[in-house]
Amino acid sequence: MKTELRKKPAARAAVSPTNVEPLDFLTADDKTWMLQKTAEKVYWS
């Protein structure tokens, strides 16, 4: 079962201030999605 990639607006990353952790602008949903994609890459590699 293949899930289609969620397109994320690239602008959001650019707006985050430099004094903040890189992942602070991500929501919990975004982090979950990233973890899932990473797990899939590891699993299928």
PDB file of N, CA and C in Angstrom:
ATOM      1  N   MET A   1       0.859  -1.196   0.000  1.00  0.00           N
ATOM      2  CA  MET A   1       0.000   0.000   0.000  1.00  0.00           C
ATOM      3  C   MET A   1       0.892   1.242   0.000  1.00  0.00           C
ATOM      4  N   LYS A   2       0.769   2.034  -1.030  1.00  0.00           N
ATOM      5  CA  LYS A   2       1.651   3.201  -1.170  1.00  0.00           C
ATOM      6  C   LYS A   2       0.900   4.482  -0.850  1.00  0.00           C
ATOM      7  N   THR A   3       1.419   5.228   0.116  1.00  0.00           N
ATOM      8  CA  THR A   3       0.795   6.508   0.452  1.00  0.00           C
ATOM      9  C   THR A   3       1.449   7.604  -0.368  1.00  0.00           C
ATOM     10  N   GLU A   4       0.646   8.530  -0.848  1.00  0.00           N
ATOM     11  CA  GLU A   4       1.217   9.604  -1.658  1.00  0.00           C
ATOM     12  C   GLU A   4       1.928  10.613  -0.760  1.00  0.00           C
ATOM     13  N   LEU A   5       3.017  11.154  -1.249  1.00  0.00           N
ATOM     14  CA  LEU A   5       3.803  12.111  -0.477  1.00  0.00           C
ATOM     15  C   LEU A   5       3.014  13.386  -0.226  1.00  0.00           C
ATOM     16  N   ARG A   6       3.044  13.813   1.034  1.00  0.00           N
ATOM     17  CA  ARG A   6       2.395  15.082   1.366  1.00  0.00           C
ATOM     18  C   ARG A   6       3.322  16.217   0.961  1.00  0.00           C
ATOM     19  N   LYS A   7       2.801  17.125   0.170  1.00  0.00           N
ATOM     20  CA  LYS A   7       3.625  18.261  -0.250  1.00  0.00           C
ATOM     21  C   LYS A   7       3.624  19.317   0.864  1.00  0.00           C
ATOM     22  N   LYS A   8       4.818  19.680   1.318  1.00  0.00           N
ATOM     23  CA  LYS A   8       4.898  20.669   2.383  1.00  0.00           C
ATOM     24  C   LYS A   8       5.406  21.987   1.811  1.00  0.00           C
ATOM     25  N   PRO A   9       4.815  23.101   2.233  1.00  0.00           N
ATOM     26  CA  PRO A   9       5.292  24.411   1.778  1.00  0.00           C
ATOM     27  C   PRO A   9       6.726  24.660   2.238  1.00  0.00           C
ATOM     28  N   ALA A  10       7.622  24.899   1.311  1.00  0.00           N
ATOM     29  CA  ALA A  10       9.036  25.072   1.647  1.00  0.00           C
ATOM     30  C   ALA A  10       9.280  26.364   2.415  1.00  0.00           C
ATOM     31  N   ALA A  11       8.386  27.313   2.267  1.00  0.00           N
ATOM     32  CA  ALA A  11       8.569  28.625   2.891  1.00  0.00           C
ATOM     33  C   ALA A  11       8.612  28.535   4.414  1.00  0.00           C
ATOM     34  N   ARG A  12       7.908  27.572   4.970  1.00  0.00           N
ATOM     35  CA  ARG A  12       7.824  27.473   6.428  1.00  0.00           C
ATOM     36  C   ARG A  12       9.197  27.327   7.079  1.00  0.00           C
ATOM     37  N   ALA A  13      10.074  26.563   6.445  1.00  0.00           N
ATOM     38  CA  ALA A  13      11.406  26.355   7.005  1.00  0.00           C
ATOM     39  C   ALA A  13      12.203  27.660   7.000  1.00  0.00           C
ATOM     40  N   ALA A  14      12.030  28.428   5.935  1.00  0.00           N
ATOM     41  CA  ALA A  14      12.809  29.651   5.774  1.00  0.00           C
ATOM     42  C   ALA A  14      12.424  30.720   6.801  1.00  0.00           C
ATOM     43  N   VAL A  15      11.196  30.668   7.283  1.00  0.00           N
ATOM     44  CA  VAL A  15      10.716  31.702   8.198  1.00  0.00           C
ATOM     45  C   VAL A  15      11.226  31.501   9.618  1.00  0.00           C
ATOM     46  N   SER A  16      11.607  30.254   9.954  1.00  0.00           N
ATOM     47  CA  SER A  16      12.004  29.987  11.341  1.00  0.00           C
ATOM     48  C   SER A  16      13.270  30.767  11.696  1.00  0.00           C
ATOM     49  N   PRO A  17      13.256  31.454  12.829  1.00  0.00           N
ATOM     50  CA  PRO A  17      14.400  32.267  13.274  1.00  0.00           C
ATOM     51  C   PRO A  17      15.632  31.403  13.547  1.00  0.00           C
ATOM     52  N   THR A  18      16.810  31.990  13.438  1.00  0.00           N
ATOM     53  CA  THR A  18      18.045  31.216  13.574  1.00  0.00           C
ATOM     54  C   THR A  18      18.318  30.785  15.010  1.00  0.00           C
ATOM     55  N   ASN A  19      17.765  31.490  15.984  1.00  0.00           N
ATOM     56  CA  ASN A  19      18.044  31.141  17.380  1.00  0.00           C
ATOM     57  C   ASN A  19      17.141  30.021  17.892  1.00  0.00           C
ATOM     58  N   VAL A  20      16.317  29.466  17.008  1.00  0.00           N
ATOM     59  CA  VAL A  20      15.412  28.388  17.395  1.00  0.00           C
ATOM     60  C   VAL A  20      15.911  27.067  16.826  1.00  0.00           C
ATOM     61  N   GLU A  21      15.665  25.973  17.560  1.00  0.00           N
ATOM     62  CA  GLU A  21      16.028  24.653  17.045  1.00  0.00           C
ATOM     63  C   GLU A  21      15.379  24.455  15.679  1.00  0.00           C
ATOM     64  N   PRO A  22      16.067  23.817  14.750  1.00  0.00           N
ATOM     65  CA  PRO A  22      15.564  23.648  13.378  1.00  0.00           C
ATOM     66  C   PRO A  22      14.185  22.996  13.312  1.00  0.00           C
ATOM     67  N   LEU A  23      13.887  22.101  14.257  1.00  0.00           N
ATOM     68  CA  LEU A  23      12.620  21.373  14.177  1.00  0.00           C
ATOM     69  C   LEU A  23      11.497  22.038  14.963  1.00  0.00           C
ATOM     70  N   ASP A  24      11.776  23.169  15.608  1.00  0.00           N
ATOM     71  CA  ASP A  24      10.757  23.797  16.445  1.00  0.00           C
ATOM     72  C   ASP A  24       9.544  24.286  15.657  1.00  0.00           C
ATOM     73  N   PHE A  25       9.755  24.597  14.376  1.00  0.00           N
ATOM     74  CA  PHE A  25       8.634  25.119  13.594  1.00  0.00           C
ATOM     75  C   PHE A  25       7.718  23.996  13.112  1.00  0.00           C
ATOM     76  N   LEU A  26       8.145  22.741  13.315  1.00  0.00           N
ATOM     77  CA  LEU A  26       7.330  21.606  12.873  1.00  0.00           C
ATOM     78  C   LEU A  26       6.275  21.264  13.910  1.00  0.00           C
ATOM     79  N   THR A  27       5.112  20.874  13.434  1.00  0.00           N
ATOM     80  CA  THR A  27       4.073  20.411  14.351  1.00  0.00           C
ATOM     81  C   THR A  27       4.328  18.950  14.691  1.00  0.00           C
ATOM     82  N   ALA A  28       3.620  18.429  15.676  1.00  0.00           N
ATOM     83  CA  ALA A  28       3.763  17.026  16.051  1.00  0.00           C
ATOM     84  C   ALA A  28       3.426  16.123  14.861  1.00  0.00           C
ATOM     85  N   ASP A  29       2.427  16.535  14.079  1.00  0.00           N
ATOM     86  CA  ASP A  29       2.042  15.760  12.896  1.00  0.00           C
ATOM     87  C   ASP A  29       3.195  15.673  11.897  1.00  0.00           C
ATOM     88  N   ASP A  30       3.879  16.796  11.708  1.00  0.00           N
ATOM     89  CA  ASP A  30       5.005  16.819  10.777  1.00  0.00           C
ATOM     90  C   ASP A  30       6.110  15.880  11.246  1.00  0.00           C
ATOM     91  N   LYS A  31       6.417  15.917  12.556  1.00  0.00           N
ATOM     92  CA  LYS A  31       7.471  15.062  13.096  1.00  0.00           C
ATOM     93  C   LYS A  31       7.098  13.592  12.952  1.00  0.00           C
ATOM     94  N   THR A  32       5.830  13.280  13.221  1.00  0.00           N
ATOM     95  CA  THR A  32       5.358  11.899  13.068  1.00  0.00           C
ATOM     96  C   THR A  32       5.514  11.449  11.630  1.00  0.00           C
ATOM     97  N   TRP A  33       5.138  12.337  10.698  1.00  0.00           N
ATOM     98  CA  TRP A  33       5.226  12.018   9.272  1.00  0.00           C
ATOM     99  C   TRP A  33       6.681  11.774   8.863  1.00  0.00           C
ATOM    100  N   MET A  34       7.583  12.623   9.362  1.00  0.00           N
ATOM    101  CA  MET A  34       9.003  12.477   9.041  1.00  0.00           C
ATOM    102  C   MET A  34       9.551  11.165   9.593  1.00  0.00           C
ATOM    103  N   LEU A  35       9.178  10.843  10.841  1.00  0.00           N
ATOM    104  CA  LEU A  35       9.622   9.588  11.445  1.00  0.00           C
ATOM    105  C   LEU A  35       9.125   8.400  10.636  1.00  0.00           C
ATOM    106  N   GLN A  36       7.881   8.470  10.196  1.00  0.00           N
ATOM    107  CA  GLN A  36       7.293   7.381   9.412  1.00  0.00           C
ATOM    108  C   GLN A  36       8.047   7.207   8.095  1.00  0.00           C
ATOM    109  N   LYS A  37       8.336   8.322   7.423  1.00  0.00           N
ATOM    110  CA  LYS A  37       9.055   8.253   6.152  1.00  0.00           C
ATOM    111  C   LYS A  37      10.460   7.684   6.360  1.00  0.00           C
ATOM    112  N   THR A  38      11.132   8.099   7.435  1.00  0.00           N
ATOM    113  CA  THR A  38      12.470   7.592   7.727  1.00  0.00           C
ATOM    114  C   THR A  38      12.421   6.095   7.981  1.00  0.00           C
ATOM    115  N   ALA A  39      11.432   5.664   8.760  1.00  0.00           N
ATOM    116  CA  ALA A  39      11.282   4.242   9.060  1.00  0.00           C
ATOM    117  C   ALA A  39      11.046   3.447   7.778  1.00  0.00           C
ATOM    118  N   GLU A  40      10.249   4.002   6.869  1.00  0.00           N
ATOM    119  CA  GLU A  40       9.982   3.314   5.606  1.00  0.00           C
ATOM    120  C   GLU A  40      11.264   3.186   4.781  1.00  0.00           C
ATOM    121  N   LYS A  41      12.070   4.241   4.756  1.00  0.00           N
ATOM    122  CA  LYS A  41      13.326   4.193   4.006  1.00  0.00           C
ATOM    123  C   LYS A  41      14.237   3.107   4.562  1.00  0.00           C
ATOM    124  N   VAL A  42      14.358   3.066   5.886  1.00  0.00           N
ATOM    125  CA  VAL A  42      15.212   2.066   6.530  1.00  0.00           C
ATOM    126  C   VAL A  42      14.684   0.664   6.240  1.00  0.00           C
ATOM    127  N   TYR A  43      13.377   0.509   6.343  1.00  0.00           N
ATOM    128  CA  TYR A  43      12.757  -0.805   6.148  1.00  0.00           C
ATOM    129  C   TYR A  43      12.935  -1.307   4.722  1.00  0.00           C
ATOM    130  N   TRP A  44      12.760  -0.425   3.759  1.00  0.00           N
ATOM    131  CA  TRP A  44      12.807  -0.847   2.359  1.00  0.00           C
ATOM    132  C   TRP A  44      14.217  -0.837   1.776  1.00  0.00           C
ATOM    133  N   SER A  45      15.190  -0.341   2.514  1.00  0.00           N
ATOM    134  CA  SER A  45      16.550  -0.291   1.957  1.00  0.00           C
ATOM    135  C   SER A  45      17.286  -1.619   2.121  1.00  0.00           C
TER     136      SER A  45
END
